[in-house]
Short mmCIF file of C-alpha atoms in Angstrom, two decimals:
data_model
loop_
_atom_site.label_atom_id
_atom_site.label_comp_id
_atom_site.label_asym_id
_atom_site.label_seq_id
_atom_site.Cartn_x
_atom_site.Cartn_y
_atom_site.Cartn_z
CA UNK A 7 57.26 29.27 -47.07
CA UNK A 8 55.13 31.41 -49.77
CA UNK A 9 54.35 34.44 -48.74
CA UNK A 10 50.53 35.62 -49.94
CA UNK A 11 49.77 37.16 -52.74
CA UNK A 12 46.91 38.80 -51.82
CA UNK A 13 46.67 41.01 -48.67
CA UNK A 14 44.16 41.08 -46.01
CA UNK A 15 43.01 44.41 -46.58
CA UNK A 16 42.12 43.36 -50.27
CA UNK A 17 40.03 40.49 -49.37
CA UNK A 18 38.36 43.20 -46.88
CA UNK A 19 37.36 45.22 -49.75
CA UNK A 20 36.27 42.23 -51.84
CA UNK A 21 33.94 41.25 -49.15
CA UNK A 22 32.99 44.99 -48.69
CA UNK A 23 32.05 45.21 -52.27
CA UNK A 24 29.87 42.24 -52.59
CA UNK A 25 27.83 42.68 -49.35
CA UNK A 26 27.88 46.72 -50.22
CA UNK A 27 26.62 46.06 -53.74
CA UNK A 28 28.67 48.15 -55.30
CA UNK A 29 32.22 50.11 -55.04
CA UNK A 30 31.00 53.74 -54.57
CA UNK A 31 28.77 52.05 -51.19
CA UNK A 32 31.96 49.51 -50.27
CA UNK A 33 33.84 52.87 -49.82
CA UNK A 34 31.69 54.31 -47.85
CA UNK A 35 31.54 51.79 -45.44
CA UNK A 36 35.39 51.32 -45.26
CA UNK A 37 36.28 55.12 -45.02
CA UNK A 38 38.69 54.99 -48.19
CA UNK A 39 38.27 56.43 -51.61
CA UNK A 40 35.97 54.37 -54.27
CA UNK A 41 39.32 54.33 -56.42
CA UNK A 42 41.28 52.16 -53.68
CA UNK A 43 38.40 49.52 -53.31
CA UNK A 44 38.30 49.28 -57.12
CA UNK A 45 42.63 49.08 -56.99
CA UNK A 46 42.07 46.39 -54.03
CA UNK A 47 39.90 44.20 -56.43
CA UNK A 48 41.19 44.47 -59.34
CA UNK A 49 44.95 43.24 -57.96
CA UNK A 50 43.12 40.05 -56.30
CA UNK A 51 41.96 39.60 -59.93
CA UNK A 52 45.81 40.32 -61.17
CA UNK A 53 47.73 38.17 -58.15
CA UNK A 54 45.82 35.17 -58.66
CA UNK A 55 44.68 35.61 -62.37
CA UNK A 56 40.86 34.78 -61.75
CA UNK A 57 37.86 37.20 -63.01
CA UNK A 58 35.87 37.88 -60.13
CA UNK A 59 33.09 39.81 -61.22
CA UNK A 60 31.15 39.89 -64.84
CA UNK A 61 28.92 42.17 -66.32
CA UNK A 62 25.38 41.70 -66.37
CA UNK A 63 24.05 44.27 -68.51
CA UNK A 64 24.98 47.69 -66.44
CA UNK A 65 25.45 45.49 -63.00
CA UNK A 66 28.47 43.41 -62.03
CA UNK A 67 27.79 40.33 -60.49
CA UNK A 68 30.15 37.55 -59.17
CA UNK A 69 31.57 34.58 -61.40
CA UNK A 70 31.02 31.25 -60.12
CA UNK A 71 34.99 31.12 -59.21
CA UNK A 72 34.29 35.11 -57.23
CA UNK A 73 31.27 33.78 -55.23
CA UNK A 74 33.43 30.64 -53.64
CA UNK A 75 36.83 33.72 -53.20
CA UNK A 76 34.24 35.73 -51.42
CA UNK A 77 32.62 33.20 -49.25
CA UNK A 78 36.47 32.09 -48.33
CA UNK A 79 37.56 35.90 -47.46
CA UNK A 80 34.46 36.27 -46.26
CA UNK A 81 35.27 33.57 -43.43
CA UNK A 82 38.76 34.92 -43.31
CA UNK A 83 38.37 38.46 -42.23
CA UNK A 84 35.65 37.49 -39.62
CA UNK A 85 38.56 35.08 -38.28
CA UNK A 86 41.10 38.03 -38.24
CA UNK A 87 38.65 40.48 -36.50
CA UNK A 88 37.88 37.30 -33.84
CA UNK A 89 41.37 37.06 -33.21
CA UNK A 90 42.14 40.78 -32.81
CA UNK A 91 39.10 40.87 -30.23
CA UNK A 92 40.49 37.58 -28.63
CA UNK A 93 44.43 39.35 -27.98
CA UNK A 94 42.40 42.11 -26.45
CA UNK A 95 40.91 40.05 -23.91
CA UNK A 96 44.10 37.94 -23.42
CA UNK A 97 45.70 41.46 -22.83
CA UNK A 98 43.23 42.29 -20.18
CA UNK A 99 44.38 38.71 -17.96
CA UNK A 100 41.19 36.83 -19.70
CA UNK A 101 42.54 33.18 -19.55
CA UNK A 102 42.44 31.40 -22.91
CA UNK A 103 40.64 27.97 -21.65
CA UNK A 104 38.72 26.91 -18.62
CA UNK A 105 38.39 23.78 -17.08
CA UNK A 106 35.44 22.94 -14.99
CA UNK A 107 35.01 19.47 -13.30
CA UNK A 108 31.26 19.14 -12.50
CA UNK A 109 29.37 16.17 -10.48
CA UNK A 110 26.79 14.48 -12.98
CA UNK A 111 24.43 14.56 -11.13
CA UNK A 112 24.31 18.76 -11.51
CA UNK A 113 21.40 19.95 -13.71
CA UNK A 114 22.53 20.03 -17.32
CA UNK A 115 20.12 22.50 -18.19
CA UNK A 116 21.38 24.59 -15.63
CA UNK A 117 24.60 24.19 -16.75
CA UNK A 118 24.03 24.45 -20.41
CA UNK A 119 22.38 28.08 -19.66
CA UNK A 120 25.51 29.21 -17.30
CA UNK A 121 28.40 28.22 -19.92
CA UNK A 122 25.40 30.17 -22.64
CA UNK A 123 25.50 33.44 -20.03
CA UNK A 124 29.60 33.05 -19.67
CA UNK A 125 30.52 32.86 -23.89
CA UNK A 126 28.45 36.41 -23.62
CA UNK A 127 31.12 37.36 -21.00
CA UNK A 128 33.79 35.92 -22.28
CA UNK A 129 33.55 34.44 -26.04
CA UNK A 130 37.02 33.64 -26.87
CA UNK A 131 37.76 31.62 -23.44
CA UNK A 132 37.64 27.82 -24.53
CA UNK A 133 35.99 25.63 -21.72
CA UNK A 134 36.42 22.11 -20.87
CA UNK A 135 33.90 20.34 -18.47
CA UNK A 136 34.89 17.00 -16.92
CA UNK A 137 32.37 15.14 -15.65
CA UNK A 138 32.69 13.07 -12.51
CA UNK A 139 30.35 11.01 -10.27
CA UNK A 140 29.23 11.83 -6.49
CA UNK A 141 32.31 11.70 -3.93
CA UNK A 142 35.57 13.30 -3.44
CA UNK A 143 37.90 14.62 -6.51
CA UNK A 144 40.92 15.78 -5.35
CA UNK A 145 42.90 14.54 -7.78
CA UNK A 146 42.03 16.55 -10.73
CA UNK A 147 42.40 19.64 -7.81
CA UNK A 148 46.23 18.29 -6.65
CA UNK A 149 47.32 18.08 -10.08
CA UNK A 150 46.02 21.88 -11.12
CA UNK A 151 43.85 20.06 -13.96
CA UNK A 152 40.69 21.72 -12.96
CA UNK A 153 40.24 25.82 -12.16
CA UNK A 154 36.37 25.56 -10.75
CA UNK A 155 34.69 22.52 -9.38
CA UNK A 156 31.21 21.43 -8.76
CA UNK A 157 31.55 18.82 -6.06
CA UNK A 158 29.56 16.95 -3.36
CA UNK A 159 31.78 17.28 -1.04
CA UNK A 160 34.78 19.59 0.21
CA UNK A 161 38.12 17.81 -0.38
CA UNK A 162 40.16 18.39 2.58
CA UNK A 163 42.88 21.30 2.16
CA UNK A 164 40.65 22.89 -0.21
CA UNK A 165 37.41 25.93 0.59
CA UNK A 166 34.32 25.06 -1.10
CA UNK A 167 30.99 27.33 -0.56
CA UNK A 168 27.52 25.81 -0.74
CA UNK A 169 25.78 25.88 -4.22
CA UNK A 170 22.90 24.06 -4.29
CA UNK A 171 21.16 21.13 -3.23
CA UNK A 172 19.75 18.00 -5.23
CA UNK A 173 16.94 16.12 -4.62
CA UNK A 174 16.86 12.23 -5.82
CA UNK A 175 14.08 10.37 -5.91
CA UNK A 176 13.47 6.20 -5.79
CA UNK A 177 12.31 5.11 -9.01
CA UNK A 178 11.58 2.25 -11.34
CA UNK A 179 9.49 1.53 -14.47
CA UNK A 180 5.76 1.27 -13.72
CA UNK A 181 5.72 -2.20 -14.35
CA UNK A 182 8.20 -2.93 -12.40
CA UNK A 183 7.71 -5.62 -9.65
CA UNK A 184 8.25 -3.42 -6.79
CA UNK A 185 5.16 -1.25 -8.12
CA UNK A 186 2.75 -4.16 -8.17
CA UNK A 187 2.96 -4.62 -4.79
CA UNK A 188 0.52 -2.38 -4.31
CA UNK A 189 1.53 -1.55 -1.19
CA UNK A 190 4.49 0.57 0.76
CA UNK A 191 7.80 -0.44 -0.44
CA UNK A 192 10.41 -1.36 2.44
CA UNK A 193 13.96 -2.06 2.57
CA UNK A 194 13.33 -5.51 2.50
CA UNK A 195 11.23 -4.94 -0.76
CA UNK A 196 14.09 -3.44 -1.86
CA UNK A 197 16.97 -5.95 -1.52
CA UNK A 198 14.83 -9.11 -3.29
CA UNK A 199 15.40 -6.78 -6.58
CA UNK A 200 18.32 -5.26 -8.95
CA UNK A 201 19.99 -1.71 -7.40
CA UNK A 202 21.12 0.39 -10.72
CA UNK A 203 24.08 1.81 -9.02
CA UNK A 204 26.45 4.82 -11.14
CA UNK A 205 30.30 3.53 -10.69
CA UNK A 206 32.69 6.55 -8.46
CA UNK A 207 35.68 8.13 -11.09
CA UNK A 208 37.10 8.71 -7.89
CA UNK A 209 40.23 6.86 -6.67
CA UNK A 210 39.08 6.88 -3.04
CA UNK A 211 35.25 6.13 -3.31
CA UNK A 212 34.04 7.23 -0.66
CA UNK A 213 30.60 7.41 -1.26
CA UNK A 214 29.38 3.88 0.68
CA UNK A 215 26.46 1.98 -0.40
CA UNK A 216 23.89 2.75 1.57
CA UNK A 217 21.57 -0.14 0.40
CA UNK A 218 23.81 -3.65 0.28
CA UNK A 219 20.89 -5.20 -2.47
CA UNK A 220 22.86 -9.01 -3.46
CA UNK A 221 21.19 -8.01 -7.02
CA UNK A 222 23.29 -4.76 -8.36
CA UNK A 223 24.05 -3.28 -11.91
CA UNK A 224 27.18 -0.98 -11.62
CA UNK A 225 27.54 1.36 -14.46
CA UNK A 226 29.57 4.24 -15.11
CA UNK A 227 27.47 6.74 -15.76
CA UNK A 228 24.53 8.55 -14.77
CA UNK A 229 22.74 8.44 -18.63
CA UNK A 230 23.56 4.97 -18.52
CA UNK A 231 21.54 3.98 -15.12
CA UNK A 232 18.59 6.03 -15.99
CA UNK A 233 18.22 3.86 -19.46
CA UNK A 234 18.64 0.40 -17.51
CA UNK A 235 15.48 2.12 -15.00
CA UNK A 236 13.77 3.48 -17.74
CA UNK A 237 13.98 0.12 -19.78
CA UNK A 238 12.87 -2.11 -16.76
CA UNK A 239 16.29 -3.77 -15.54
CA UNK A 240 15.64 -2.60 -11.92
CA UNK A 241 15.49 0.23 -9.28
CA UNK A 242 17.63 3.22 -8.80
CA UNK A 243 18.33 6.90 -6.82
CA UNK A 244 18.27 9.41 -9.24
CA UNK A 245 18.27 12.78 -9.86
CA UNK A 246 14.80 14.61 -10.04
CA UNK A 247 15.89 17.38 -12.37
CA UNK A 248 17.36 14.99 -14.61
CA UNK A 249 14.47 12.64 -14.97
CA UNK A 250 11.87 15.06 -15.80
CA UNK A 251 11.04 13.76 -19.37
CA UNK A 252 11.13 10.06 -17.79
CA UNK A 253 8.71 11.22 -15.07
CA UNK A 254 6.24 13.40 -17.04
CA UNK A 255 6.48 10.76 -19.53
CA UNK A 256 5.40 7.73 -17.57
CA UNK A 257 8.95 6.15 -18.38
CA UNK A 258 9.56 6.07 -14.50
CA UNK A 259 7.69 6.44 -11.55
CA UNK A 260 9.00 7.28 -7.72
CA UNK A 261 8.06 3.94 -5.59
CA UNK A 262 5.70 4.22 -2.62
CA UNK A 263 8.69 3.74 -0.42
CA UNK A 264 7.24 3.11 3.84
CA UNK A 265 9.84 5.64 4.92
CA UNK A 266 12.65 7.69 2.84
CA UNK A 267 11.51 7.93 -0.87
CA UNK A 268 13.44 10.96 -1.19
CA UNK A 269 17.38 12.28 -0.23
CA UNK A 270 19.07 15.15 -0.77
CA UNK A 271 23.03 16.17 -1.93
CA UNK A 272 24.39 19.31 -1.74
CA UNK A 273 26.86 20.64 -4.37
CA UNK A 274 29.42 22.95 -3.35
CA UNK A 275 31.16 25.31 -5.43
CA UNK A 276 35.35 25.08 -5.10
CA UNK A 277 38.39 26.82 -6.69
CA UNK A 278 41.44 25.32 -7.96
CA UNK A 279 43.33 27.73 -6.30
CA UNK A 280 41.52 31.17 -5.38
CA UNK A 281 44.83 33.39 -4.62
CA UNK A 282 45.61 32.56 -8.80
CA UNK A 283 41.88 33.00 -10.51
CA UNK A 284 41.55 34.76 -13.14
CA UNK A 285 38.78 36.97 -14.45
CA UNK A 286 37.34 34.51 -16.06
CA UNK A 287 37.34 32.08 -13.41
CA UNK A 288 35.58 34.50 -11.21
CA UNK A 289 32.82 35.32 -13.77
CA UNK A 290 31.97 31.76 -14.35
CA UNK A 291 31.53 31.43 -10.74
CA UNK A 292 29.49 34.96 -10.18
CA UNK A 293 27.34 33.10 -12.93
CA UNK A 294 27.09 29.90 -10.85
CA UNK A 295 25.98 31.74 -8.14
CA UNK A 296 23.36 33.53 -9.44
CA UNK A 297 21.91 30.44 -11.29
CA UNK A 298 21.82 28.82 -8.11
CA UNK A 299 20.13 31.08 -6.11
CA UNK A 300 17.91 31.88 -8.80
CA UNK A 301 16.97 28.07 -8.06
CA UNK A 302 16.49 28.51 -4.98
CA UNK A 303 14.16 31.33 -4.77
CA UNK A 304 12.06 29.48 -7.46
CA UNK A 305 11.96 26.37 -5.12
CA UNK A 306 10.22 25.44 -1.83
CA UNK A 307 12.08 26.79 0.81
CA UNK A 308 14.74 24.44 2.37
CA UNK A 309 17.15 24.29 5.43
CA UNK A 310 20.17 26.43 5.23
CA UNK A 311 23.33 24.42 4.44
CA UNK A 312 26.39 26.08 6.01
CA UNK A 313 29.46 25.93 3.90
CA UNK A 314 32.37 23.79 4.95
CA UNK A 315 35.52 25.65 5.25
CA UNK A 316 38.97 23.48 5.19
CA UNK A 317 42.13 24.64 6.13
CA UNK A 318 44.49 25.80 2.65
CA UNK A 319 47.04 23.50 2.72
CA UNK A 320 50.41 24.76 1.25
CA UNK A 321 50.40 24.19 -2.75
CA UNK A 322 53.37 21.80 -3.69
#
């Protein structure tokens, strides 16, 4: 293996000197004497046998082959400062990556600004979100593959407290057939036409079909059944925050449904395994919190959800 030729601390002062504009100011900004900055340039010119800078009249500026060494140490020294920032969270029990599994049918905008207010928190911890659809997940739980969840339901061994709830809404394109009625919608309305239903990742599906329509689309994700809606193919139960555009856009429209044109789901927050989380962990769930009952407050006022508690089960 070659070892380098030129040092970190001499690409430092390279970059120093360039974004400085000129020795004397590169060595105040570094603490050291103007005649070490000048040393720590002139042996990156020596090592590799390159010019670097060039006289232009009484000011030096950088040769084409300087400007692409300086952009290249330039990205080098901001990845040796990230990683000496990164061991010093690591050294403080910051874990290194995250996983969060999360129900689709939670806000993405809401999550989006949560994992935005964590990287302030905690920049160099790497997260992974796995998405899932509505029902149990214990198996990424059981096999330690997840440290948060964001679940409909409260897998049994496991203590989940309430986050938020959901509200879906009955929709279909406006020229769908359902909407010409021009009257209330009933079941029976329902079941002559195609249910856009979103496929369970889960093993046990336990989610049941509340509506047994002999016409059904089964897809496997969430993006996918509000495009088959939104494009005509047939009704579906889906969520209000994440149909906004569709809704204010005239893309879909909630039917006139006789009785129950609206449910609800409630999302409960859950740990991996509470006893082991780390500090990063727990700030990614403060943050859920908060976001939720920011939510809340900013909604109509709903009935309180108490939060199932499960007995622990022993970890295998």
């Amino acid at each position: 293996m070659n070892h380098p030729r030129v040092t970190l601390d001499q690409w430092n002062a390279l970059v120093a000197v360039v974004e400085a504009g000129s020795h004397a100011r590169a060595a105040e900004r570094l603490h050291r004497s103007q005649s070490s900055v000048t040393y720590a340039v002139q042996q990156i010119q020596s090592q590799l046998g390159v010019q670097v800078f060039e006289l232009d009249g009484r000011k030096a500026r950088l040769t084409p082959t300087g400007e692409q060494l300086y952009q290249r140490a330039r990205y080098l020294v901001a990845e040796a400062q990230a990683l000496e920032s990164a061991s010093g969270c690591l050294s403080l029990g910051w874990e290194a990556e995250l996983r969060l599994a999360v129900e689709v049918i939670y806000p993405n905008q809401r999550l989006f600004d949560c994992l935005e207010r964590f990287g302030q928190s905690a920049s160099h911890t790497r997260v992974e979100v796995v998405e899932a659809v509505l029902g149990h997940r214990t198996t990424l739980l059981d096999e330690g593959k997840t440290d948060l969840a964001i679940y409909g339901s409260v897998p049994q061994g496991y203590e989940g407290e309430h986050l938020m709830r959901v509200r879906f809404l009955l929709v279909a394109h406006p020229d769908h057939a359902l909407h010409r009625l021009g009257r209330a919608v009933t079941l029976r309305d329902l079941r002559q036409h195609r249910h856009l239903v979103v496929r369970e990742t889960s093993p046990e599906r336990t989610t049941a079909t509340s509506l047994q329509a002999p016409q059904r689309w089964t897809v496997g994700h969430l993006s996918t059944s509000i495009e088959a809606a939104r494009r005509g193919h047939g009704f579906a139960w889906l969520p209000e925050e994440r149909i906004g555009d569709e809704l204010r856009s005239g893309q879909l429209k909630p039917l006139p449904m006789r009785h129950g044109g609206e449910r609800f789901a409630d999302l409960y927050l859950i740990f991996g395994d509470r006893s082991a989380a780390g500090p990063a962990a727990l700030r990614l769930a403060e943050i859920l919190r908060a976001d939720a009952l920011g939510a809340v407050a900013g909604a109509a006022p709903a009935a309180a959800v108490p939060a199932p508690l499960r007995p622990k089960r022993s970890r295998r």
